Amino acid sequence: MSHSTISVENLEALKVQLICHEGLTTIPTKNGLGELTIGVGRNLYHKGISEDEAERMLARDLDELHKEVSDNLPIFSQLGELRKLVLLNIAFSLGVEGLKSQKKLIAALCVQDFTVAANEILRSNWIPDCPDRKEELSMMMKAG
C-alpha cells in the first residue's frame, strides 16, 4: 500500500477505524490470541518496536524521571551533574521510591560524604546481578 495513492484524509479515517476496531492501550495487553500488544494492535512478539521508538521512549522516560527525582529528593538539586546522573540511573531501575529507600546513600549525600555514598552503592543489593554497573556508578559518585 503506497501512501502516495491514498489521501491524508483517508489515512486519518483508517487510523480512527483501527482504533475503534483494535482499541488503543498504553500498557501491554494480551489480544484474543494471547499475544502481547500495545498501542493500536502492535504485536510485541512479532513486530516489537524500532530502535528509534525505544530511544524516544527512553528520552521521555528520563525527562519524567528527572522531574520526579527533583521534586521528591531535595538533595538532588545540590549535587553536581555526574552525581545527579548516578541517582537517575538508580531511580531508573528502582523507581523514585526505591531510590528514596536507600537511606544510607541519601544520608551520605546530605552530609556530602561522597566516599560513603559510593561505598553504599557497592554494598547495596538493588542490582545484585550487575556488579559492573554498581562499580561504575560508585566510581562516578566518588569522582563527582
C-alpha atoms as a PDB file:
ATOM      1  CA  MET A   1       0.000   0.000   0.000  1.00  0.00           C
ATOM      2  CA  SER A   2       1.656   3.196  -1.162  1.00  0.00           C
ATOM      3  CA  HIS A   3       0.913   6.321   0.856  1.00  0.00           C
ATOM      4  CA  SER A   4       1.090   8.371  -2.349  1.00  0.00           C
ATOM      5  CA  THR A   5      -2.077   6.711  -3.669  1.00  0.00           C
ATOM      6  CA  ILE A   6      -4.139   7.265  -0.512  1.00  0.00           C
ATOM      7  CA  SER A   7      -5.177  10.689   0.644  1.00  0.00           C
ATOM      8  CA  VAL A   8      -4.139  12.011   4.037  1.00  0.00           C
ATOM      9  CA  GLU A   9      -7.813  12.289   4.961  1.00  0.00           C
ATOM     10  CA  ASN A  10      -8.448   8.631   4.201  1.00  0.00           C
ATOM     11  CA  LEU A  11      -5.370   7.536   6.133  1.00  0.00           C
ATOM     12  CA  GLU A  12      -6.649   9.521   9.120  1.00  0.00           C
ATOM     13  CA  ALA A  13     -10.053   7.858   8.750  1.00  0.00           C
ATOM     14  CA  LEU A  14      -8.305   4.463   8.682  1.00  0.00           C
ATOM     15  CA  LYS A  15      -6.463   5.329  11.900  1.00  0.00           C
ATOM     16  CA  VAL A  16      -9.749   6.190  13.616  1.00  0.00           C
ATOM     17  CA  GLN A  17     -11.320   2.990  12.309  1.00  0.00           C
ATOM     18  CA  LEU A  18      -8.395   0.856  13.528  1.00  0.00           C
ATOM     19  CA  ILE A  19      -8.530   2.476  16.965  1.00  0.00           C
ATOM     20  CA  CYS A  20     -12.231   1.570  17.092  1.00  0.00           C
ATOM     21  CA  HIS A  21     -11.575  -2.000  15.932  1.00  0.00           C
ATOM     22  CA  GLU A  22      -8.323  -2.758  17.750  1.00  0.00           C
ATOM     23  CA  GLY A  23      -8.570  -0.416  20.718  1.00  0.00           C
ATOM     24  CA  LEU A  24      -5.791   1.800  21.999  1.00  0.00           C
ATOM     25  CA  THR A  25      -3.793   0.841  25.054  1.00  0.00           C
ATOM     26  CA  THR A  26      -0.736   2.445  26.562  1.00  0.00           C
ATOM     27  CA  ILE A  27       0.200  -0.632  28.570  1.00  0.00           C
ATOM     28  CA  PRO A  28       0.895  -4.117  27.203  1.00  0.00           C
ATOM     29  CA  THR A  29      -2.280  -6.172  26.882  1.00  0.00           C
ATOM     30  CA  LYS A  30      -2.916  -9.685  25.600  1.00  0.00           C
ATOM     31  CA  ASN A  31      -5.019  -9.909  22.460  1.00  0.00           C
ATOM     32  CA  GLY A  32      -7.536 -12.634  21.667  1.00  0.00           C
ATOM     33  CA  LEU A  33      -4.705 -14.975  20.666  1.00  0.00           C
ATOM     34  CA  GLY A  34      -2.831 -14.378  23.924  1.00  0.00           C
ATOM     35  CA  GLU A  35      -0.137 -12.304  22.237  1.00  0.00           C
ATOM     36  CA  LEU A  36       1.183  -9.165  23.900  1.00  0.00           C
ATOM     37  CA  THR A  37       0.137  -5.967  22.141  1.00  0.00           C
ATOM     38  CA  ILE A  38       0.426  -2.255  22.845  1.00  0.00           C
ATOM     39  CA  GLY A  39      -0.764   0.930  21.191  1.00  0.00           C
ATOM     40  CA  VAL A  40      -3.191   0.097  18.424  1.00  0.00           C
ATOM     41  CA  GLY A  41      -2.694  -3.631  17.896  1.00  0.00           C
ATOM     42  CA  ARG A  42       1.129  -3.500  17.831  1.00  0.00           C
ATOM     43  CA  ASN A  43       2.111  -7.123  18.375  1.00  0.00           C
ATOM     44  CA  LEU A  44       5.185  -7.029  20.583  1.00  0.00           C
ATOM     45  CA  TYR A  45       6.100 -10.621  19.769  1.00  0.00           C
ATOM     46  CA  HIS A  46       6.064 -10.202  16.001  1.00  0.00           C
ATOM     47  CA  LYS A  47       6.979  -6.567  15.456  1.00  0.00           C
ATOM     48  CA  GLY A  48       8.266  -5.120  18.712  1.00  0.00           C
ATOM     49  CA  ILE A  49       9.446  -1.524  18.498  1.00  0.00           C
ATOM     50  CA  SER A  50      12.175   0.126  16.474  1.00  0.00           C
ATOM     51  CA  GLU A  51      15.417   1.440  17.979  1.00  0.00           C
ATOM     52  CA  ASP A  52      14.184   4.955  17.225  1.00  0.00           C
ATOM     53  CA  GLU A  53      10.952   4.291  19.132  1.00  0.00           C
ATOM     54  CA  ALA A  54      12.933   2.814  22.041  1.00  0.00           C
ATOM     55  CA  GLU A  55      15.220   5.864  22.158  1.00  0.00           C
ATOM     56  CA  ARG A  56      12.262   8.272  22.054  1.00  0.00           C
ATOM     57  CA  MET A  57      10.604   6.324  24.871  1.00  0.00           C
ATOM     58  CA  LEU A  58      13.837   6.437  26.883  1.00  0.00           C
ATOM     59  CA  ALA A  59      14.199  10.199  26.367  1.00  0.00           C
ATOM     60  CA  ARG A  60      10.640  10.759  27.546  1.00  0.00           C
ATOM     61  CA  ASP A  61      11.096   8.399  30.500  1.00  0.00           C
ATOM     62  CA  LEU A  62      14.277  10.226  31.534  1.00  0.00           C
ATOM     63  CA  ASP A  63      12.573  13.629  31.304  1.00  0.00           C
ATOM     64  CA  GLU A  64       9.769  12.400  33.562  1.00  0.00           C
ATOM     65  CA  LEU A  65      12.198  10.679  35.935  1.00  0.00           C
ATOM     66  CA  HIS A  66      14.381  13.786  36.213  1.00  0.00           C
ATOM     67  CA  LYS A  67      11.389  15.875  37.229  1.00  0.00           C
ATOM     68  CA  GLU A  68      10.142  13.242  39.671  1.00  0.00           C
ATOM     69  CA  VAL A  69      13.540  12.839  41.359  1.00  0.00           C
ATOM     70  CA  SER A  70      13.980  16.631  41.513  1.00  0.00           C
ATOM     71  CA  ASP A  71      10.539  17.027  43.089  1.00  0.00           C
ATOM     72  CA  ASN A  72      10.947  14.213  45.629  1.00  0.00           C
ATOM     73  CA  LEU A  73      14.582  14.356  46.674  1.00  0.00           C
ATOM     74  CA  PRO A  74      15.639  17.829  47.869  1.00  0.00           C
ATOM     75  CA  ILE A  75      19.373  16.972  47.950  1.00  0.00           C
ATOM     76  CA  PHE A  76      19.267  16.291  44.206  1.00  0.00           C
ATOM     77  CA  SER A  77      19.409  19.989  43.272  1.00  0.00           C
ATOM     78  CA  GLN A  78      22.575  20.473  45.348  1.00  0.00           C
ATOM     79  CA  LEU A  79      24.574  17.778  43.573  1.00  0.00           C
ATOM     80  CA  GLY A  80      26.865  18.102  40.598  1.00  0.00           C
ATOM     81  CA  GLU A  81      25.753  16.775  37.263  1.00  0.00           C
ATOM     82  CA  LEU A  82      27.698  13.493  37.432  1.00  0.00           C
ATOM     83  CA  ARG A  83      26.199  12.602  40.817  1.00  0.00           C
ATOM     84  CA  LYS A  84      22.737  13.517  39.557  1.00  0.00           C
ATOM     85  CA  LEU A  85      23.267  11.062  36.709  1.00  0.00           C
ATOM     86  CA  VAL A  86      24.123   8.335  39.233  1.00  0.00           C
ATOM     87  CA  LEU A  87      20.886   8.959  41.134  1.00  0.00           C
ATOM     88  CA  LEU A  88      18.873   8.994  37.922  1.00  0.00           C
ATOM     89  CA  ASN A  89      20.458   5.692  36.901  1.00  0.00           C
ATOM     90  CA  ILE A  90      19.493   4.148  40.241  1.00  0.00           C
ATOM     91  CA  ALA A  91      15.979   5.623  40.108  1.00  0.00           C
ATOM     92  CA  PHE A  92      15.571   4.291  36.579  1.00  0.00           C
ATOM     93  CA  SER A  93      15.941   0.777  37.973  1.00  0.00           C
ATOM     94  CA  LEU A  94      14.284   1.172  41.362  1.00  0.00           C
ATOM     95  CA  GLY A  95      11.835   3.993  40.810  1.00  0.00           C
ATOM     96  CA  VAL A  96      11.900   7.138  42.911  1.00  0.00           C
ATOM     97  CA  GLU A  97      10.532   5.397  45.999  1.00  0.00           C
ATOM     98  CA  GLY A  98      13.208   2.731  45.657  1.00  0.00           C
ATOM     99  CA  LEU A  99      15.887   5.416  45.416  1.00  0.00           C
ATOM    100  CA  LYS A 100      14.467   7.144  48.480  1.00  0.00           C
ATOM    101  CA  SER A 101      14.597   3.831  50.347  1.00  0.00           C
ATOM    102  CA  GLN A 102      18.401   3.876  50.027  1.00  0.00           C
ATOM    103  CA  LYS A 103      18.596   5.719  53.355  1.00  0.00           C
ATOM    104  CA  LYS A 104      22.348   5.415  53.962  1.00  0.00           C
ATOM    105  CA  LEU A 105      23.130   6.629  50.456  1.00  0.00           C
ATOM    106  CA  ILE A 106      20.818   9.632  50.826  1.00  0.00           C
ATOM    107  CA  ALA A 107      22.199  10.412  54.305  1.00  0.00           C
ATOM    108  CA  ALA A 108      25.763  10.350  52.970  1.00  0.00           C
ATOM    109  CA  LEU A 109      24.783  12.730  50.177  1.00  0.00           C
ATOM    110  CA  CYS A 110      23.171  15.108  52.679  1.00  0.00           C
ATOM    111  CA  VAL A 111      26.470  15.465  54.554  1.00  0.00           C
ATOM    112  CA  GLN A 112      28.459  15.478  51.307  1.00  0.00           C
ATOM    113  CA  ASP A 113      30.352  12.318  52.183  1.00  0.00           C
ATOM    114  CA  PHE A 114      30.686  11.027  48.664  1.00  0.00           C
ATOM    115  CA  THR A 115      33.076   8.227  49.630  1.00  0.00           C
ATOM    116  CA  VAL A 116      30.449   6.734  51.934  1.00  0.00           C
ATOM    117  CA  ALA A 117      27.809   7.310  49.233  1.00  0.00           C
ATOM    118  CA  ALA A 118      29.998   5.479  46.708  1.00  0.00           C
ATOM    119  CA  ASN A 119      30.512   2.606  49.165  1.00  0.00           C
ATOM    120  CA  GLU A 120      26.757   2.404  49.795  1.00  0.00           C
ATOM    121  CA  ILE A 121      26.214   1.902  46.080  1.00  0.00           C
ATOM    122  CA  LEU A 122      28.659  -1.008  46.147  1.00  0.00           C
ATOM    123  CA  ARG A 123      27.107  -2.517  49.310  1.00  0.00           C
ATOM    124  CA  SER A 124      23.512  -2.175  48.226  1.00  0.00           C
ATOM    125  CA  ASN A 125      21.583  -5.124  46.858  1.00  0.00           C
ATOM    126  CA  TRP A 126      19.432  -3.098  44.482  1.00  0.00           C
ATOM    127  CA  ILE A 127      21.011  -4.757  41.451  1.00  0.00           C
ATOM    128  CA  PRO A 128      22.572  -7.987  42.726  1.00  0.00           C
ATOM    129  CA  ASP A 129      23.360  -9.356  39.266  1.00  0.00           C
ATOM    130  CA  CYS A 130      25.143  -6.243  37.958  1.00  0.00           C
ATOM    131  CA  PRO A 131      28.415  -5.737  39.830  1.00  0.00           C
ATOM    132  CA  ASP A 132      29.941  -3.831  36.890  1.00  0.00           C
ATOM    133  CA  ARG A 133      27.070  -1.341  36.939  1.00  0.00           C
ATOM    134  CA  LYS A 134      27.425  -0.796  40.679  1.00  0.00           C
ATOM    135  CA  GLU A 135      31.203  -0.364  40.324  1.00  0.00           C
ATOM    136  CA  GLU A 136      30.761   2.188  37.542  1.00  0.00           C
ATOM    137  CA  LEU A 137      28.123   4.161  39.464  1.00  0.00           C
ATOM    138  CA  SER A 138      30.245   4.035  42.616  1.00  0.00           C
ATOM    139  CA  MET A 139      33.238   5.470  40.763  1.00  0.00           C
ATOM    140  CA  MET A 140      31.070   8.189  39.263  1.00  0.00           C
ATOM    141  CA  MET A 141      29.688   9.078  42.690  1.00  0.00           C
ATOM    142  CA  LYS A 142      33.166   9.295  44.187  1.00  0.00           C
ATOM    143  CA  ALA A 143      34.605  11.301  41.269  1.00  0.00           C
ATOM    144  CA  GLY A 144      31.641  13.654  41.171  1.00  0.00           C
END
